[in-house]
Amino acid sequence: MAANPYQAVRNETATPIDLWDRGYKRCVALLSGAKRAIEQREPAQQGQMLFDAFAIVEFWTAALPIQEGAHDASTPGLAPRLRIAYEFILNKIAHGNAFGKTEDLDEAIHMLAHLHSIFHAKP
């Protein structure tokens, strides 16, 4: 009987930041691949890669809490700020797909790198 290829992932203990890092790496790889597909004029491959990257960011957005309790409106909590950053990335992916603009995908990758540096900043 063949081993289940997902067994190692399912049994592994991963923190939320580990899972985010996996999604980050995959998303950046997909966006970079989509940039190449745009440059090589391969719309089917471009569309699939951007669809997958969009799904990753949508998943992150859906995982955010709906409302973070009471907080000062002048200093929003982490979830509202992440929601804004994720919406920016989603808009750049959609715009890059609709108009074939690699600049938009570069901006999405740059925002992802910025979030990565924030999540891994040393206190």
PDB file of N, CA and C in Angstrom, residues 35 61 97 102:
ATOM      1  N   LYS A  35       4.345  36.608 -13.966  1.00  0.00           N
ATOM      2  CA  LYS A  35       5.061  37.679 -14.670  1.00  0.00           C
ATOM      3  C   LYS A  35       5.745  37.128 -15.918  1.00  0.00           C
ATOM      4  N   THR A  61      -7.192  36.377   4.093  1.00  0.00           N
ATOM      5  CA  THR A  61      -8.184  37.395   4.445  1.00  0.00           C
ATOM      6  C   THR A  61      -9.344  36.767   5.205  1.00  0.00           C
ATOM      7  N   ASN A  97      -3.809  40.820 -13.818  1.00  0.00           N
ATOM      8  CA  ASN A  97      -4.415  39.800 -14.674  1.00  0.00           C
ATOM      9  C   ASN A  97      -5.269  40.444 -15.765  1.00  0.00           C
ATOM     10  N   THR A 102       2.892  43.652 -15.557  1.00  0.00           N
ATOM     11  CA  THR A 102       3.836  43.043 -14.613  1.00  0.00           C
ATOM     12  C   THR A 102       4.168  43.993 -13.465  1.00  0.00           C
TER      13      THR A 102
END
